Amino acid sequence: MNIKPRRFPAQPGRLSLALVCSAMAPFTLAQEAETQPMVILVKGKPSPLENAEQLPPSVVDQLRAATSDTASLLRDIPGVSLNAAGGVSSLPSIRGLADDRLRIKVDGMDLIATCPNHMNPPLSYVDPSNIGQIKVFAGITPVSVGGDSIGGTIVAEKSEPEFAPAGESALNKGEIGAFYRSNNNAVGGNLNATHATEELSIHYSGSWSKADNYTAGDDFKTTYDSGRPGHTLPLDEVGSSAYKTQNHTLNLAFKAGDDLFETQLSYQNMPEQLYPNQRMDLLDNEQRLINLAWTRQTDWGHLETRLYHETVDHFMDFGADKRYWYAMDSMVMGDAINGYPCTVEGDYDPTCAAGMPMYSESENTGLSLKADIVLNPEQILRVGTELQRYRLDDYWTASGGGMGPDTFLNINSGQRDRAALFTEVETEHNRRWTTLLGVRYERVHMDADEVHGYNDTKLNQGPEAAAFNAQDRDQSDDNLDLTALARYRHDDTLDIELGLARKVRSPNLYERYTWSSWAMAATMNNFVGDGNGYVGDIDLKPETAYTASVTFDWHDTDRSRTFRATPFYTYVDDYIDAIALSSWTDDQFNVLQYANQDARLYGIDLSMHLPLVNNAWGVWGLDSVINYTKGENRKTGDELYNIMPLNGRFTLTQQKAGWDNSVEWVVVGAKDDTSDVRNEISTGGYSLLNLRASHSWQAVRLDFGIENLFDRGYALPTGGSYIGQGKTMSMNATPWGIAVPGMGRSAYVGVNLRF
């Protein structure tokens, strides 16, 4: 590998079963409701069994002033929770399965996090202002929309291209917006502009945002120290939670009869995104992307071909709240000598390390061909093939002192290639029964070149590298997915959906090819935010999940009232969990290794929409979502990591004369069931109150609100361990047992002008 170092600028109560009962109380069996099923539009026939929850555009419009994190838009989707990370990069979790266990498609592309801490997940490349629609397939995912995953699929798409109406010479339109949030002084703006004729559409979208560290609702820690002389943080400030980012996208579309040709050019420059639950910070991330698509609508159905290529250059080091200078003693991290920089009697100490530069570079190329074929008025056949070629180099250049003289090769020329074929058929048998049956085959091939450490004579780097290099690193998996869905329409007020699925996911490159158990190196490989270090295993087997679920949808005949309940059960063979190495200790951070074990997850999702009253004060309604998931390791009896406890959202809505207002009550139970092997931190229950309001005129939209109205202090149940400040390179120099807190009270305002 050709190494090219680059320079960069440097408590309260528990949620009880009463909440579930209160949500169900307004309903009788005859009038209980369902959510209107989502449909794929195929020329001549809709698809009633897509089995997805779609985020309404009105929700996207209202929340984009309150958040710059696109994943957080999914907070009201049943079964979805968020694993906290950076300010714009939280990881969605579906029924306890997150990150690479989900298939996240952005504009038809399968994007991959290029970072040993997964700081650049797929949704971090899309600003909320540029979202056209988001759909979530929970658990039972049709084979046509997701492979190489076991938890579900999230499909995010920008707006469809617009063309001038027939007979008009041109369409010119746009939107400009800005927002401000008080807690972390977040500011940002967005611009969208379209010029189109009847055949050609040119659309630009751009966004920019930045924020300081946010503050919690109380003093959650006991130290002010940042590890840098003269720099301290208040006890309620969440260190390493600031960010800066900008995104630009240019879309060109050409329409010729039934054919549509699209070219998308995207660029992201993220100069900073700091992480309160990681030992490193993102200090530069550049993504360049081209996405080409050709779609054709025909009398027999729909054809789509897509080709994309993405490059990512990612850089990490210590941000402003984490110690930068370390004295080195046989590669063991010590205290800085006489302040900043490391000096001995006024002279620079040559044994001092200046940070820890880490580089990740990747290329991601994909090709897909899909066809929806209308066999007859009652049956659709979907067939397709997908190819993906992914290349990754992850290397850490020496930063002085005892760290060197070589570059640490974390993953050297990593390869992960996928080839997939799928077919599924959807059949409307009669008025009551509709079924969907699908099969998908994937071959995943992985490999990596030989590695070495900074210095093969120190801290077992040489023997571990030699052992890794001696292994057969060429691995291939043959994976088979099966999905069966059926909908039974009992009567005009009750639908029942049943689903069975077998889904398979191969390990990612970091799970298979990270090789060093040296504590400092291992802790830099961690994409779950628990503060521990992780070592890979070349011989990991793919995860195979068997899922069963049933959904009961009650509704009025006009669907004004809806209630939906989905119990589910998933058993995972060869679940990739963690095992302790010989030096494991309770109540501290440890080095762990990925290992195949078995696991099960089960629970229930509930959702409801209930109109209340229509009076002189407006149209009133109540929406609620309640989620419960339990996850267990069947081999050890341990709890699975980062499982969200019982939680609910209850929203009172009011609409009148251009106003769209809501009061949201968020209730989360205590997290007592924690992963022992990871020393996961327990968290208390809490409740929050959020206020939101918006008003729309002909060309202007105004949004404002207050999150966490009463400034409650609380810990995030899936936020991981707080290691956002201090001496984070040393495994246990940062205190164990502090959970990352949620944000305190924050008022926000946003305005958008259409022209």
Short mmCIF file of N, CA and C in Angstrom, two decimals, residues 444-581:
data_model
loop_
_atom_site.label_atom_id
_atom_site.label_comp_id
_atom_site.label_asym_id
_atom_site.label_seq_id
_atom_site.Cartn_x
_atom_site.Cartn_y
_atom_site.Cartn_z
N VAL A 444 -20.59 -13.17 -0.61
CA VAL A 444 -19.78 -12.10 -0.06
C VAL A 444 -18.34 -12.60 0.04
N HIS A 445 -17.45 -11.90 -0.65
CA HIS A 445 -16.03 -12.27 -0.65
C HIS A 445 -15.24 -11.18 0.06
N MET A 446 -14.36 -11.59 1.00
CA MET A 446 -13.57 -10.64 1.77
C MET A 446 -12.12 -11.09 1.81
N ASP A 447 -11.23 -10.09 1.87
CA ASP A 447 -9.80 -10.38 1.94
C ASP A 447 -9.09 -9.13 2.46
N ALA A 448 -7.85 -9.29 2.88
CA ALA A 448 -7.01 -8.17 3.33
C ALA A 448 -5.56 -8.58 3.21
N ASP A 449 -4.68 -7.59 3.00
CA ASP A 449 -3.26 -7.85 2.88
C ASP A 449 -2.61 -7.93 4.26
N GLU A 450 -1.30 -8.22 4.25
CA GLU A 450 -0.55 -8.35 5.50
C GLU A 450 -0.44 -7.01 6.21
N VAL A 451 -0.23 -7.08 7.53
CA VAL A 451 -0.21 -5.88 8.37
C VAL A 451 1.09 -5.84 9.17
N HIS A 452 1.34 -4.68 9.78
CA HIS A 452 2.39 -4.55 10.79
C HIS A 452 2.04 -3.38 11.69
N GLY A 453 2.66 -3.32 12.86
CA GLY A 453 2.39 -2.26 13.81
C GLY A 453 3.36 -1.11 13.69
N TYR A 454 3.33 -0.21 14.68
CA TYR A 454 4.29 0.90 14.71
C TYR A 454 5.71 0.37 14.86
N ASN A 455 5.85 -0.62 15.74
CA ASN A 455 7.17 -1.15 16.05
C ASN A 455 6.99 -2.61 16.47
N ASP A 456 7.47 -3.51 15.65
CA ASP A 456 7.23 -4.94 15.88
C ASP A 456 7.95 -5.48 17.10
N THR A 457 8.81 -4.66 17.73
CA THR A 457 9.53 -5.15 18.91
C THR A 457 8.84 -4.75 20.20
N LYS A 458 7.72 -4.02 20.13
CA LYS A 458 7.09 -3.50 21.34
C LYS A 458 5.65 -3.98 21.48
N LEU A 459 5.30 -4.28 22.73
CA LEU A 459 3.93 -4.56 23.12
C LEU A 459 3.24 -5.59 22.24
N ASN A 460 3.95 -6.64 21.89
CA ASN A 460 3.39 -7.79 21.20
C ASN A 460 2.89 -7.47 19.79
N GLN A 461 3.23 -6.29 19.26
CA GLN A 461 2.77 -5.95 17.92
C GLN A 461 3.34 -6.90 16.87
N GLY A 462 4.62 -7.25 17.01
CA GLY A 462 5.25 -8.14 16.04
C GLY A 462 4.65 -9.52 16.02
N PRO A 463 4.56 -10.23 17.16
CA PRO A 463 3.97 -11.56 17.16
C PRO A 463 2.51 -11.58 16.70
N GLU A 464 1.72 -10.59 17.12
CA GLU A 464 0.31 -10.59 16.70
C GLU A 464 0.17 -10.32 15.21
N ALA A 465 0.99 -9.43 14.67
CA ALA A 465 0.96 -9.18 13.23
C ALA A 465 1.38 -10.43 12.47
N ALA A 466 2.42 -11.12 12.95
CA ALA A 466 2.88 -12.33 12.28
C ALA A 466 1.81 -13.42 12.30
N ALA A 467 1.13 -13.55 13.43
CA ALA A 467 0.07 -14.55 13.52
C ALA A 467 -1.08 -14.22 12.57
N PHE A 468 -1.42 -12.96 12.48
CA PHE A 468 -2.48 -12.54 11.55
C PHE A 468 -2.05 -12.81 10.11
N ASN A 469 -0.83 -12.44 9.77
CA ASN A 469 -0.35 -12.60 8.39
C ASN A 469 -0.26 -14.06 7.98
N ALA A 470 -0.06 -14.96 8.95
CA ALA A 470 0.06 -16.38 8.64
C ALA A 470 -1.29 -17.04 8.37
N GLN A 471 -2.38 -16.37 8.74
CA GLN A 471 -3.71 -16.95 8.54
C GLN A 471 -4.19 -16.77 7.11
N ASP A 472 -5.12 -17.63 6.72
CA ASP A 472 -5.78 -17.50 5.43
C ASP A 472 -6.85 -16.42 5.56
N ARG A 473 -6.59 -15.27 4.98
CA ARG A 473 -7.50 -14.14 5.13
C ARG A 473 -8.58 -14.09 4.05
N ASP A 474 -8.46 -14.92 3.05
CA ASP A 474 -9.44 -14.98 1.96
C ASP A 474 -10.68 -15.73 2.44
N GLN A 475 -11.79 -15.02 2.57
CA GLN A 475 -13.02 -15.60 3.11
C GLN A 475 -14.18 -15.36 2.15
N SER A 476 -15.02 -16.38 1.98
CA SER A 476 -16.22 -16.24 1.14
C SER A 476 -17.41 -16.83 1.87
N ASP A 477 -18.53 -16.14 1.80
CA ASP A 477 -19.77 -16.59 2.42
C ASP A 477 -20.85 -16.71 1.35
N ASP A 478 -21.61 -17.79 1.41
CA ASP A 478 -22.77 -17.98 0.54
C ASP A 478 -24.01 -17.86 1.40
N ASN A 479 -24.75 -16.77 1.19
CA ASN A 479 -25.86 -16.41 2.07
C ASN A 479 -27.19 -16.51 1.35
N LEU A 480 -28.19 -17.06 2.04
CA LEU A 480 -29.51 -17.25 1.46
C LEU A 480 -30.56 -16.57 2.34
N ASP A 481 -31.31 -15.65 1.75
CA ASP A 481 -32.42 -14.97 2.43
C ASP A 481 -33.74 -15.51 1.90
N LEU A 482 -34.69 -15.69 2.80
CA LEU A 482 -36.05 -16.12 2.44
C LEU A 482 -37.04 -15.24 3.17
N THR A 483 -38.07 -14.78 2.47
CA THR A 483 -39.10 -13.94 3.09
C THR A 483 -40.48 -14.41 2.65
N ALA A 484 -41.39 -14.53 3.62
CA ALA A 484 -42.78 -14.86 3.34
C ALA A 484 -43.67 -13.91 4.12
N LEU A 485 -44.54 -13.20 3.42
CA LEU A 485 -45.48 -12.26 4.03
C LEU A 485 -46.88 -12.59 3.55
N ALA A 486 -47.85 -12.42 4.42
CA ALA A 486 -49.24 -12.62 4.04
C ALA A 486 -50.10 -11.59 4.74
N ARG A 487 -51.04 -11.03 4.01
CA ARG A 487 -52.02 -10.12 4.62
C ARG A 487 -53.41 -10.73 4.47
N TYR A 488 -54.11 -10.76 5.60
CA TYR A 488 -55.48 -11.25 5.63
C TYR A 488 -56.40 -10.10 6.03
N ARG A 489 -57.34 -9.76 5.15
CA ARG A 489 -58.29 -8.70 5.43
C ARG A 489 -59.55 -9.33 6.02
N HIS A 490 -59.62 -9.28 7.36
CA HIS A 490 -60.72 -9.94 8.05
C HIS A 490 -62.05 -9.28 7.74
N ASP A 491 -62.07 -7.96 7.82
CA ASP A 491 -63.25 -7.19 7.46
C ASP A 491 -62.81 -5.76 7.24
N ASP A 492 -63.75 -4.84 7.17
CA ASP A 492 -63.41 -3.45 6.89
C ASP A 492 -62.72 -2.75 8.05
N THR A 493 -62.62 -3.40 9.20
CA THR A 493 -61.99 -2.75 10.35
C THR A 493 -60.78 -3.51 10.90
N LEU A 494 -60.40 -4.63 10.30
CA LEU A 494 -59.28 -5.40 10.82
C LEU A 494 -58.50 -6.06 9.70
N ASP A 495 -57.20 -5.79 9.67
CA ASP A 495 -56.27 -6.49 8.80
C ASP A 495 -55.24 -7.19 9.68
N ILE A 496 -54.76 -8.33 9.22
CA ILE A 496 -53.73 -9.09 9.94
C ILE A 496 -52.61 -9.41 8.96
N GLU A 497 -51.39 -9.04 9.34
CA GLU A 497 -50.22 -9.37 8.52
C GLU A 497 -49.35 -10.36 9.29
N LEU A 498 -48.93 -11.42 8.59
CA LEU A 498 -48.05 -12.41 9.17
C LEU A 498 -46.78 -12.47 8.35
N GLY A 499 -45.64 -12.63 9.04
CA GLY A 499 -44.37 -12.64 8.33
C GLY A 499 -43.38 -13.63 8.91
N LEU A 500 -42.63 -14.28 8.04
CA LEU A 500 -41.52 -15.15 8.41
C LEU A 500 -40.35 -14.79 7.52
N ALA A 501 -39.15 -14.78 8.10
CA ALA A 501 -37.97 -14.42 7.30
C ALA A 501 -36.74 -15.12 7.82
N ARG A 502 -35.87 -15.45 6.89
CA ARG A 502 -34.51 -15.89 7.19
C ARG A 502 -33.58 -14.88 6.54
N LYS A 503 -32.81 -14.16 7.35
CA LYS A 503 -31.93 -13.10 6.84
C LYS A 503 -30.50 -13.38 7.31
N VAL A 504 -29.53 -13.07 6.43
CA VAL A 504 -28.12 -13.39 6.71
C VAL A 504 -27.26 -12.15 6.48
N ARG A 505 -26.31 -11.91 7.40
CA ARG A 505 -25.35 -10.81 7.27
C ARG A 505 -23.95 -11.34 7.50
N SER A 506 -23.05 -11.04 6.58
CA SER A 506 -21.63 -11.37 6.76
C SER A 506 -20.95 -10.30 7.62
N PRO A 507 -19.87 -10.66 8.33
CA PRO A 507 -19.15 -9.66 9.14
C PRO A 507 -18.63 -8.52 8.28
N ASN A 508 -18.43 -7.36 8.91
CA ASN A 508 -17.78 -6.27 8.18
C ASN A 508 -16.26 -6.41 8.30
N LEU A 509 -15.54 -5.54 7.61
CA LEU A 509 -14.08 -5.66 7.58
C LEU A 509 -13.45 -5.46 8.95
N TYR A 510 -14.01 -4.56 9.76
CA TYR A 510 -13.43 -4.32 11.08
C TYR A 510 -13.68 -5.49 12.02
N GLU A 511 -14.80 -6.19 11.86
CA GLU A 511 -15.05 -7.36 12.70
C GLU A 511 -14.12 -8.52 12.35
N ARG A 512 -13.72 -8.61 11.09
CA ARG A 512 -12.90 -9.75 10.68
C ARG A 512 -11.40 -9.46 10.72
N TYR A 513 -10.97 -8.24 10.42
CA TYR A 513 -9.55 -8.05 10.12
C TYR A 513 -8.80 -7.12 11.07
N THR A 514 -9.43 -6.56 12.11
CA THR A 514 -8.63 -5.85 13.11
C THR A 514 -7.92 -6.89 13.96
N TRP A 515 -6.65 -6.63 14.31
CA TRP A 515 -5.80 -7.74 14.75
C TRP A 515 -5.04 -7.53 16.05
N SER A 516 -4.91 -6.31 16.55
CA SER A 516 -4.04 -6.03 17.69
C SER A 516 -4.83 -5.98 18.99
N SER A 517 -4.36 -6.73 20.02
CA SER A 517 -4.98 -6.68 21.35
C SER A 517 -4.30 -5.66 22.26
N TRP A 518 -3.29 -4.95 21.77
CA TRP A 518 -2.67 -3.85 22.52
C TRP A 518 -3.79 -2.86 22.86
N ALA A 519 -3.94 -2.53 24.11
CA ALA A 519 -5.10 -1.78 24.58
C ALA A 519 -5.31 -0.49 23.81
N MET A 520 -4.21 0.27 23.57
CA MET A 520 -4.36 1.55 22.88
C MET A 520 -4.92 1.34 21.48
N ALA A 521 -4.40 0.35 20.75
CA ALA A 521 -4.87 0.11 19.38
C ALA A 521 -6.28 -0.44 19.38
N ALA A 522 -6.57 -1.36 20.30
CA ALA A 522 -7.88 -2.00 20.31
C ALA A 522 -9.00 -1.01 20.61
N THR A 523 -8.74 -0.05 21.53
CA THR A 523 -9.79 0.92 21.87
C THR A 523 -10.12 1.86 20.73
N MET A 524 -9.22 1.98 19.75
CA MET A 524 -9.52 2.81 18.59
C MET A 524 -10.43 2.08 17.60
N ASN A 525 -10.65 0.78 17.81
CA ASN A 525 -11.58 0.00 16.99
C ASN A 525 -12.83 -0.27 17.82
N ASN A 526 -13.80 0.63 17.72
CA ASN A 526 -14.99 0.51 18.55
C ASN A 526 -16.10 1.31 17.89
N PHE A 527 -17.12 0.62 17.35
CA PHE A 527 -18.23 1.37 16.75
C PHE A 527 -19.52 1.22 17.54
N VAL A 528 -19.40 0.87 18.85
CA VAL A 528 -20.59 0.81 19.69
C VAL A 528 -20.55 1.81 20.84
N GLY A 529 -19.45 2.56 21.00
CA GLY A 529 -19.41 3.65 21.96
C GLY A 529 -19.38 3.24 23.42
N ASP A 530 -18.89 2.03 23.73
CA ASP A 530 -18.88 1.59 25.13
C ASP A 530 -17.53 1.79 25.81
N GLY A 531 -16.53 2.35 25.11
CA GLY A 531 -15.24 2.63 25.71
C GLY A 531 -14.28 1.47 25.72
N ASN A 532 -14.73 0.27 25.36
CA ASN A 532 -13.86 -0.90 25.35
C ASN A 532 -13.06 -0.97 24.06
N GLY A 533 -12.08 -1.88 24.04
CA GLY A 533 -11.32 -2.14 22.83
C GLY A 533 -11.80 -3.44 22.20
N TYR A 534 -11.64 -3.55 20.87
CA TYR A 534 -12.14 -4.72 20.16
C TYR A 534 -11.09 -5.27 19.21
N VAL A 535 -11.05 -6.61 19.14
CA VAL A 535 -10.15 -7.34 18.25
C VAL A 535 -11.01 -8.21 17.34
N GLY A 536 -10.66 -8.27 16.07
CA GLY A 536 -11.43 -9.04 15.11
C GLY A 536 -11.11 -10.52 15.14
N ASP A 537 -11.83 -11.26 14.31
CA ASP A 537 -11.63 -12.71 14.16
C ASP A 537 -11.88 -13.06 12.70
N ILE A 538 -10.83 -13.48 12.02
CA ILE A 538 -10.95 -13.80 10.59
C ILE A 538 -11.99 -14.89 10.35
N ASP A 539 -12.13 -15.82 11.28
CA ASP A 539 -12.99 -16.98 11.07
C ASP A 539 -14.44 -16.77 11.49
N LEU A 540 -14.85 -15.53 11.70
CA LEU A 540 -16.25 -15.28 12.04
C LEU A 540 -17.18 -15.82 10.96
N LYS A 541 -18.30 -16.39 11.42
CA LYS A 541 -19.32 -16.86 10.50
C LYS A 541 -20.38 -15.77 10.30
N PRO A 542 -21.11 -15.80 9.21
CA PRO A 542 -22.21 -14.85 9.03
C PRO A 542 -23.29 -15.05 10.09
N GLU A 543 -23.98 -13.95 10.44
CA GLU A 543 -25.13 -14.01 11.33
C GLU A 543 -26.36 -14.45 10.53
N THR A 544 -27.12 -15.41 11.07
CA THR A 544 -28.35 -15.87 10.41
C THR A 544 -29.52 -15.67 11.36
N ALA A 545 -30.45 -14.82 10.95
CA ALA A 545 -31.59 -14.46 11.81
C ALA A 545 -32.87 -15.07 11.27
N TYR A 546 -33.65 -15.67 12.18
CA TYR A 546 -34.97 -16.21 11.85
C TYR A 546 -35.99 -15.36 12.61
N THR A 547 -36.86 -14.70 11.86
CA THR A 547 -37.79 -13.73 12.46
C THR A 547 -39.22 -14.11 12.13
N ALA A 548 -40.08 -14.01 13.14
CA ALA A 548 -41.53 -14.18 12.96
C ALA A 548 -42.22 -12.98 13.59
N SER A 549 -43.23 -12.47 12.92
CA SER A 549 -43.99 -11.35 13.46
C SER A 549 -45.42 -11.42 12.95
N VAL A 550 -46.30 -10.80 13.69
CA VAL A 550 -47.68 -10.67 13.28
C VAL A 550 -48.14 -9.26 13.62
N THR A 551 -48.85 -8.63 12.71
CA THR A 551 -49.34 -7.27 12.91
C THR A 551 -50.86 -7.26 12.85
N PHE A 552 -51.46 -6.71 13.90
CA PHE A 552 -52.91 -6.54 13.94
C PHE A 552 -53.20 -5.06 13.70
N ASP A 553 -53.96 -4.78 12.67
CA ASP A 553 -54.31 -3.40 12.30
C ASP A 553 -55.81 -3.21 12.46
N TRP A 554 -56.21 -2.44 13.47
CA TRP A 554 -57.61 -2.07 13.63
C TRP A 554 -57.81 -0.65 13.12
N HIS A 555 -58.97 -0.39 12.52
CA HIS A 555 -59.21 0.94 11.96
C HIS A 555 -60.69 1.16 11.73
N ASP A 556 -61.09 2.41 11.72
CA ASP A 556 -62.42 2.76 11.25
C ASP A 556 -62.49 2.54 9.74
N THR A 557 -63.68 2.50 9.22
CA THR A 557 -63.82 2.29 7.78
C THR A 557 -63.18 3.42 6.98
N ASP A 558 -63.17 4.64 7.53
CA ASP A 558 -62.51 5.75 6.85
C ASP A 558 -61.07 5.94 7.30
N ARG A 559 -60.57 5.05 8.16
CA ARG A 559 -59.20 5.05 8.68
C ARG A 559 -58.85 6.34 9.43
N SER A 560 -59.85 7.02 9.97
CA SER A 560 -59.56 8.20 10.79
C SER A 560 -58.98 7.80 12.13
N ARG A 561 -59.34 6.62 12.63
CA ARG A 561 -58.76 6.07 13.85
C ARG A 561 -57.93 4.86 13.47
N THR A 562 -56.76 4.76 14.02
CA THR A 562 -55.89 3.63 13.70
C THR A 562 -55.21 3.13 14.97
N PHE A 563 -55.07 1.83 15.05
CA PHE A 563 -54.29 1.21 16.13
C PHE A 563 -53.58 0.00 15.54
N ARG A 564 -52.29 -0.12 15.85
CA ARG A 564 -51.48 -1.18 15.27
C ARG A 564 -50.63 -1.82 16.35
N ALA A 565 -50.61 -3.14 16.41
CA ALA A 565 -49.81 -3.89 17.38
C ALA A 565 -49.01 -4.95 16.64
N THR A 566 -47.69 -5.00 16.90
CA THR A 566 -46.81 -5.96 16.22
C THR A 566 -45.92 -6.66 17.24
N PRO A 567 -46.30 -7.85 17.71
CA PRO A 567 -45.35 -8.66 18.46
C PRO A 567 -44.37 -9.34 17.50
N PHE A 568 -43.12 -9.55 17.94
CA PHE A 568 -42.10 -10.12 17.06
C PHE A 568 -41.15 -11.00 17.87
N TYR A 569 -40.48 -11.90 17.17
CA TYR A 569 -39.49 -12.78 17.79
C TYR A 569 -38.40 -13.04 16.75
N THR A 570 -37.14 -12.88 17.16
CA THR A 570 -35.99 -13.14 16.28
C THR A 570 -34.98 -14.01 17.01
N TYR A 571 -34.55 -15.07 16.34
CA TYR A 571 -33.47 -15.92 16.86
C TYR A 571 -32.31 -15.80 15.89
N VAL A 572 -31.12 -15.53 16.42
CA VAL A 572 -29.95 -15.30 15.57
C VAL A 572 -28.90 -16.37 15.85
N ASP A 573 -28.64 -17.20 14.85
CA ASP A 573 -27.51 -18.13 14.91
C ASP A 573 -26.23 -17.37 14.59
N ASP A 574 -25.16 -17.64 15.35
CA ASP A 574 -23.84 -17.04 15.11
C ASP A 574 -23.88 -15.52 15.23
N TYR A 575 -24.71 -15.01 16.13
CA TYR A 575 -24.73 -13.58 16.45
C TYR A 575 -23.32 -13.13 16.85
N ILE A 576 -22.86 -12.03 16.27
CA ILE A 576 -21.50 -11.55 16.57
C ILE A 576 -21.56 -10.68 17.82
N ASP A 577 -21.22 -11.30 18.94
CA ASP A 577 -21.16 -10.61 20.22
C ASP A 577 -19.69 -10.46 20.61
N ALA A 578 -19.42 -10.20 21.87
CA ALA A 578 -18.05 -10.01 22.34
C ALA A 578 -17.74 -10.99 23.46
N ILE A 579 -16.49 -11.43 23.52
CA ILE A 579 -16.03 -12.26 24.63
C ILE A 579 -14.84 -11.57 25.29
N ALA A 580 -14.65 -11.87 26.56
CA ALA A 580 -13.57 -11.23 27.33
C ALA A 580 -12.25 -11.92 27.05
N LEU A 581 -11.19 -11.13 27.01
CA LEU A 581 -9.85 -11.68 26.99
C LEU A 581 -9.37 -11.89 28.43
#
